[in-house]
PDB file of C-alpha atoms in Angstrom:
ATOM      1  CA  GLN A1367       0.000   0.000   0.000  1.00  0.00           C
ATOM      2  CA  SER A1368       2.707   2.497   0.966  1.00  0.00           C
ATOM      3  CA  ILE A1369       4.685   1.571  -2.145  1.00  0.00           C
ATOM      4  CA  ILE A1370       1.766   2.615  -4.329  1.00  0.00           C
ATOM      5  CA  HIS A1371       1.456   5.946  -2.517  1.00  0.00           C
ATOM      6  CA  LEU A1372       5.188   6.578  -2.799  1.00  0.00           C
ATOM      7  CA  GLN A1373       5.132   5.661  -6.490  1.00  0.00           C
ATOM      8  CA  GLN A1374       2.275   8.118  -7.029  1.00  0.00           C
ATOM      9  CA  ALA A1375       4.171  10.832  -5.148  1.00  0.00           C
ATOM     10  CA  CYS A1376       7.193  10.206  -7.376  1.00  0.00           C
ATOM     11  CA  SER A1377       5.008  10.415 -10.485  1.00  0.00           C
ATOM     12  CA  ILE A1378       3.585  13.742  -9.356  1.00  0.00           C
ATOM     13  CA  LYS A1379       6.963  15.172  -8.331  1.00  0.00           C
ATOM     14  CA  PRO A1380       9.658  13.294 -10.287  1.00  0.00           C
ATOM     15  CA  ASP A1381      12.357  15.734  -9.109  1.00  0.00           C
ATOM     16  CA  ASP A1382      11.625  15.130  -5.423  1.00  0.00           C
ATOM     17  CA  LEU A1383      14.750  13.180  -4.456  1.00  0.00           C
ATOM     18  CA  GLN A1384      13.469  12.442  -0.959  1.00  0.00           C
ATOM     19  CA  ALA A1385      10.294  10.836  -2.326  1.00  0.00           C
ATOM     20  CA  GLN A1386      12.349   8.840  -4.828  1.00  0.00           C
ATOM     21  CA  TRP A1387      14.671   7.723  -2.030  1.00  0.00           C
ATOM     22  CA  GLU A1388      11.785   6.612   0.216  1.00  0.00           C
ATOM     23  CA  TRP A1389      10.184   4.720  -2.665  1.00  0.00           C
ATOM     24  CA  ILE A1390      13.456   2.878  -3.392  1.00  0.00           C
ATOM     25  CA  LEU A1391      13.885   1.941   0.269  1.00  0.00           C
ATOM     26  CA  ALA A1392      10.284   0.716   0.387  1.00  0.00           C
ATOM     27  CA  LEU A1393      10.759  -1.375  -2.755  1.00  0.00           C
ATOM     28  CA  HIS A1394      13.844  -3.002  -1.297  1.00  0.00           C
ATOM     29  CA  GLY A1395      12.215  -3.483   2.091  1.00  0.00           C
ATOM     30  CA  ASN A1396       9.329  -5.299   0.437  1.00  0.00           C
ATOM     31  CA  GLY A1397      11.530  -7.770  -1.426  1.00  0.00           C
ATOM     32  CA  MET A1398      11.604  -5.902  -4.709  1.00  0.00           C
ATOM     33  CA  GLY A1399      15.370  -5.495  -4.871  1.00  0.00           C
ATOM     34  CA  ASP A1400      15.624  -5.595  -8.664  1.00  0.00           C
ATOM     35  CA  GLN A1401      13.135  -2.732  -8.983  1.00  0.00           C
ATOM     36  CA  ALA A1402      14.974  -0.811  -6.265  1.00  0.00           C
ATOM     37  CA  ILE A1403      18.239  -1.244  -8.183  1.00  0.00           C
ATOM     38  CA  LYS A1404      16.606  -0.085 -11.412  1.00  0.00           C
ATOM     39  CA  HIS A1405      15.316   3.052  -9.716  1.00  0.00           C
ATOM     40  CA  LEU A1406      18.618   3.676  -7.919  1.00  0.00           C
ATOM     41  CA  TYR A1407      20.365   3.662 -11.293  1.00  0.00           C
ATOM     42  CA  ALA A1408      17.807   6.205 -12.532  1.00  0.00           C
ATOM     43  CA  LEU A1409      18.224   8.317  -9.400  1.00  0.00           C
ATOM     44  CA  ALA A1410      22.017   8.177  -9.751  1.00  0.00           C
ATOM     45  CA  ALA A1411      21.667   9.512 -13.295  1.00  0.00           C
ATOM     46  CA  LYS A1412      19.439  12.365 -12.047  1.00  0.00           C
ATOM     47  CA  ALA A1413      21.618  13.201  -9.054  1.00  0.00           C
ATOM     48  CA  PRO A1414      25.174  11.991  -9.715  1.00  0.00           C
ATOM     49  CA  ASP A1415      26.498  14.149  -6.871  1.00  0.00           C
ATOM     50  CA  GLN A1416      24.534  12.202  -4.235  1.00  0.00           C
ATOM     51  CA  GLU A1417      27.109   9.932  -2.590  1.00  0.00           C
ATOM     52  CA  GLU A1418      24.477   8.036  -0.608  1.00  0.00           C
ATOM     53  CA  VAL A1419      22.773   6.922  -3.838  1.00  0.00           C
ATOM     54  CA  ALA A1420      25.948   5.328  -5.210  1.00  0.00           C
ATOM     55  CA  LEU A1421      26.736   3.661  -1.902  1.00  0.00           C
ATOM     56  CA  GLN A1422      23.212   2.264  -1.524  1.00  0.00           C
ATOM     57  CA  LEU A1423      23.259   1.058  -5.122  1.00  0.00           C
ATOM     58  CA  ALA A1424      26.524  -0.771  -4.422  1.00  0.00           C
ATOM     59  CA  ILE A1425      24.986  -2.405  -1.334  1.00  0.00           C
ATOM     60  CA  TYR A1426      21.904  -3.587  -3.210  1.00  0.00           C
ATOM     61  CA  LEU A1427      23.999  -4.863  -6.130  1.00  0.00           C
ATOM     62  CA  ARG A1428      26.260  -6.754  -3.715  1.00  0.00           C
ATOM     63  CA  GLU A1429      23.195  -8.357  -2.118  1.00  0.00           C
ATOM     64  CA  LYS A1430      22.209  -9.622  -5.564  1.00  0.00           C
ATOM     65  CA  GLY A1431      25.723 -10.941  -6.259  1.00  0.00           C
ATOM     66  CA  ARG A1432      26.319  -8.478  -9.076  1.00  0.00           C
ATOM     67  CA  GLN A1433      29.980  -7.984  -8.154  1.00  0.00           C
ATOM     68  CA  GLU A1434      31.249  -6.442 -11.394  1.00  0.00           C
ATOM     69  CA  GLU A1435      28.542  -3.795 -11.212  1.00  0.00           C
ATOM     70  CA  VAL A1436      29.446  -3.045  -7.593  1.00  0.00           C
ATOM     71  CA  LYS A1437      33.043  -2.428  -8.618  1.00  0.00           C
ATOM     72  CA  TYR A1438      31.941  -0.242 -11.531  1.00  0.00           C
ATOM     73  CA  VAL A1439      29.539   1.866  -9.431  1.00  0.00           C
ATOM     74  CA  LEU A1440      32.066   2.433  -6.638  1.00  0.00           C
ATOM     75  CA  THR A1441      34.897   3.142  -9.083  1.00  0.00           C
ATOM     76  CA  GLN A1442      32.834   5.665 -11.040  1.00  0.00           C
ATOM     77  CA  ALA A1443      31.641   7.364  -7.863  1.00  0.00           C
ATOM     78  CA  HIS A1444      35.233   7.609  -6.641  1.00  0.00           C
ATOM     79  CA  LEU A1445      36.498   8.944  -9.979  1.00  0.00           C
ATOM     80  CA  ASN A1446      33.743  11.577 -10.009  1.00  0.00           C
ATOM     81  CA  PHE A1447      34.359  12.627  -6.390  1.00  0.00           C
ATOM     82  CA  PRO A1448      37.848  11.501  -5.311  1.00  0.00           C
ATOM     83  CA  ASP A1449      37.766  13.523  -2.080  1.00  0.00           C
ATOM     84  CA  ARG A1450      34.736  11.740  -0.637  1.00  0.00           C
ATOM     85  CA  THR A1451      36.055   9.464   2.051  1.00  0.00           C
ATOM     86  CA  ARG A1452      32.968   7.261   2.404  1.00  0.00           C
ATOM     87  CA  THR A1453      33.116   6.323  -1.260  1.00  0.00           C
ATOM     88  CA  ALA A1454      36.889   5.828  -1.196  1.00  0.00           C
ATOM     89  CA  ALA A1455      36.582   3.687   1.936  1.00  0.00           C
ATOM     90  CA  ALA A1456      33.854   1.541   0.385  1.00  0.00           C
ATOM     91  CA  LEU A1457      35.904   1.068  -2.777  1.00  0.00           C
ATOM     92  CA  ALA A1458      39.060   0.235  -0.799  1.00  0.00           C
ATOM     93  CA  ARG A1459      37.247  -2.353   1.282  1.00  0.00           C
ATOM     94  CA  TYR A1460      35.591  -3.829  -1.803  1.00  0.00           C
ATOM     95  CA  LEU A1461      38.866  -4.074  -3.715  1.00  0.00           C
ATOM     96  CA  ALA A1462      40.485  -5.755  -0.711  1.00  0.00           C
ATOM     97  CA  ALA A1463      37.737  -8.234   0.114  1.00  0.00           C
ATOM     98  CA  CYS A1464      35.499  -8.729  -2.922  1.00  0.00           C
ATOM     99  CA  PRO A1465      34.014 -12.242  -2.938  1.00  0.00           C
ATOM    100  CA  ASP A1466      35.179 -12.548  -6.568  1.00  0.00           C
ATOM    101  CA  LYS A1467      38.958 -12.643  -6.214  1.00  0.00           C
ATOM    102  CA  HIS A1468      39.396 -11.655  -9.875  1.00  0.00           C
ATOM    103  CA  LEU A1469      37.872  -8.252  -9.109  1.00  0.00           C
ATOM    104  CA  ARG A1470      40.236  -7.492  -6.238  1.00  0.00           C
ATOM    105  CA  ASN A1471      43.045  -4.969  -6.531  1.00  0.00           C
ATOM    106  CA  GLY A1472      45.249  -5.007  -3.461  1.00  0.00           C
ATOM    107  CA  ALA A1473      47.587  -2.233  -4.570  1.00  0.00           C
ATOM    108  CA  LEU A1474      44.777   0.244  -5.228  1.00  0.00           C
ATOM    109  CA  ALA A1475      42.998  -0.877  -2.065  1.00  0.00           C
ATOM    110  CA  VAL A1476      46.120  -0.082  -0.014  1.00  0.00           C
ATOM    111  CA  GLN A1477      46.463   3.356  -1.593  1.00  0.00           C
ATOM    112  CA  LEU A1478      42.821   4.245  -0.991  1.00  0.00           C
ATOM    113  CA  ALA A1479      42.703   2.738   2.494  1.00  0.00           C
ATOM    114  CA  PHE A1480      45.687   4.755   3.713  1.00  0.00           C
ATOM    115  CA  LYS A1481      44.306   7.933   2.148  1.00  0.00           C
ATOM    116  CA  VAL A1482      41.004   7.455   3.954  1.00  0.00           C
ATOM    117  CA  TYR A1483      42.634   6.432   7.234  1.00  0.00           C
ATOM    118  CA  HIS A1484      44.832   9.532   7.278  1.00  0.00           C
ATOM    119  CA  ALA A1485      41.806  11.728   6.524  1.00  0.00           C
ATOM    120  CA  GLN A1486      39.583  10.074   9.170  1.00  0.00           C
ATOM    121  CA  PRO A1487      41.477   7.765  11.529  1.00  0.00           C
ATOM    122  CA  THR A1488      38.912   5.361  12.989  1.00  0.00           C
ATOM    123  CA  PHE A1489      39.040   1.684  13.820  1.00  0.00           C
ATOM    124  CA  THR A1490      36.899   0.791  10.812  1.00  0.00           C
ATOM    125  CA  LYS A1491      39.294   2.673   8.537  1.00  0.00           C
ATOM    126  CA  ALA A1492      42.256   0.936  10.223  1.00  0.00           C
ATOM    127  CA  GLU A1493      40.545  -2.394   9.639  1.00  0.00           C
ATOM    128  CA  THR A1494      40.259  -1.526   5.943  1.00  0.00           C
ATOM    129  CA  VAL A1495      43.982  -0.720   5.815  1.00  0.00           C
ATOM    130  CA  VAL A1496      44.778  -4.123   7.312  1.00  0.00           C
ATOM    131  CA  LEU A1497      42.452  -5.924   4.871  1.00  0.00           C
ATOM    132  CA  ALA A1498      44.074  -4.085   1.970  1.00  0.00           C
ATOM    133  CA  LEU A1499      47.607  -4.864   3.141  1.00  0.00           C
ATOM    134  CA  ILE A1500      46.677  -8.530   3.550  1.00  0.00           C
ATOM    135  CA  GLU A1501      45.163  -8.650   0.072  1.00  0.00           C
ATOM    136  CA  ASN A1502      48.333  -7.074  -1.287  1.00  0.00           C
ATOM    137  CA  ALA A1503      50.426  -9.736   0.534  1.00  0.00           C
ATOM    138  CA  GLN A1504      52.068  -7.148   2.779  1.00  0.00           C
ATOM    139  CA  MET A1505      51.845  -9.118   6.018  1.00  0.00           C
ATOM    140  CA  GLU A1506      54.840  -7.471   7.689  1.00  0.00           C
ATOM    141  CA  GLN A1507      53.459  -4.000   6.967  1.00  0.00           C
ATOM    142  CA  ALA A1508      50.037  -5.092   8.248  1.00  0.00           C
ATOM    143  CA  THR A1509      51.582  -6.254  11.528  1.00  0.00           C
ATOM    144  CA  LYS A1510      53.564  -3.019  11.897  1.00  0.00           C
ATOM    145  CA  PHE A1511      50.446  -0.984  11.188  1.00  0.00           C
ATOM    146  CA  ILE A1512      48.452  -2.903  13.808  1.00  0.00           C
ATOM    147  CA  LEU A1513      51.150  -2.181  16.391  1.00  0.00           C
ATOM    148  CA  GLN A1514      50.849   1.563  15.653  1.00  0.00           C
ATOM    149  CA  ILE A1515      47.059   1.677  16.036  1.00  0.00           C
ATOM    150  CA  PRO A1516      46.901   2.104  19.855  1.00  0.00           C
ATOM    151  CA  GLY A1517      48.820   5.382  19.675  1.00  0.00           C
ATOM    152  CA  GLN A1518      46.586   6.767  16.946  1.00  0.00           C
ATOM    153  CA  ILE A1519      42.991   5.731  17.648  1.00  0.00           C
ATOM    154  CA  ASP A1520      40.871   4.028  20.286  1.00  0.00           C
ATOM    155  CA  ALA A1521      40.825   0.277  19.783  1.00  0.00           C
ATOM    156  CA  SER A1522      40.180  -2.515  22.222  1.00  0.00           C
ATOM    157  CA  THR A1523      42.598  -5.348  22.801  1.00  0.00           C
ATOM    158  CA  SER A1524      40.109  -7.776  21.281  1.00  0.00           C
ATOM    159  CA  GLU A1525      39.762  -5.635  18.139  1.00  0.00           C
ATOM    160  CA  LEU A1526      43.532  -5.482  17.712  1.00  0.00           C
ATOM    161  CA  SER A1527      43.785  -9.209  18.376  1.00  0.00           C
ATOM    162  CA  GLN A1528      41.203  -9.891  15.662  1.00  0.00           C
ATOM    163  CA  LEU A1529      43.232  -7.888  13.146  1.00  0.00           C
ATOM    164  CA  GLN A1530      46.398  -9.784  14.072  1.00  0.00           C
ATOM    165  CA  GLN A1531      44.521 -13.074  13.685  1.00  0.00           C
ATOM    166  CA  TRP A1532      43.593 -12.080  10.133  1.00  0.00           C
ATOM    167  CA  VAL A1533      47.238 -11.449   9.318  1.00  0.00           C
ATOM    168  CA  SER A1534      48.327 -14.711  10.951  1.00  0.00           C
ATOM    169  CA  ALA A1535      45.668 -16.725   9.153  1.00  0.00           C
ATOM    170  CA  LYS A1536      46.614 -15.304   5.765  1.00  0.00           C
ATOM    171  CA  SER A1537      50.342 -15.746   6.458  1.00  0.00           C
ATOM    172  CA  LYS A1538      49.810 -19.477   6.994  1.00  0.00           C
ATOM    173  CA  LEU A1539      48.256 -19.957   3.559  1.00  0.00           C
TER     174      LEU A1539
END
């Protein structure tokens, strides 16, 4: 019922980005992910400067297993707005940990992850750096980076231990 009302609102005011956004979220929430993706692509074309649209599109595409499209959407969004840290962080993490190993790019992931971490040092950003270093087979650098984290950001012992376990697990392969 609400989907129909939102669709009507979007028909009446096609330039109302908030109505479009609510309709897309409702479509997805009601199991209509393919329609939500279709409309996110349309919304991205209308409002290419809206970072949240590209990020949500990437999430929905990933849920559908459309990995090449995820990489394309995140790459294009980053190329269009290279200073946006959320997009760069999402691309770095994707390039480091994409389920399809052929789509990974450890070297670019490392570059982006460090750029984002230096701009906004948080544990999540540090985690992305470690994932990128692991993907790029830089285990020694990953370990050194983990040891530097406590002096730079707040991180619990268990969080740091988890990162070190990732490095150890990958080193054994």
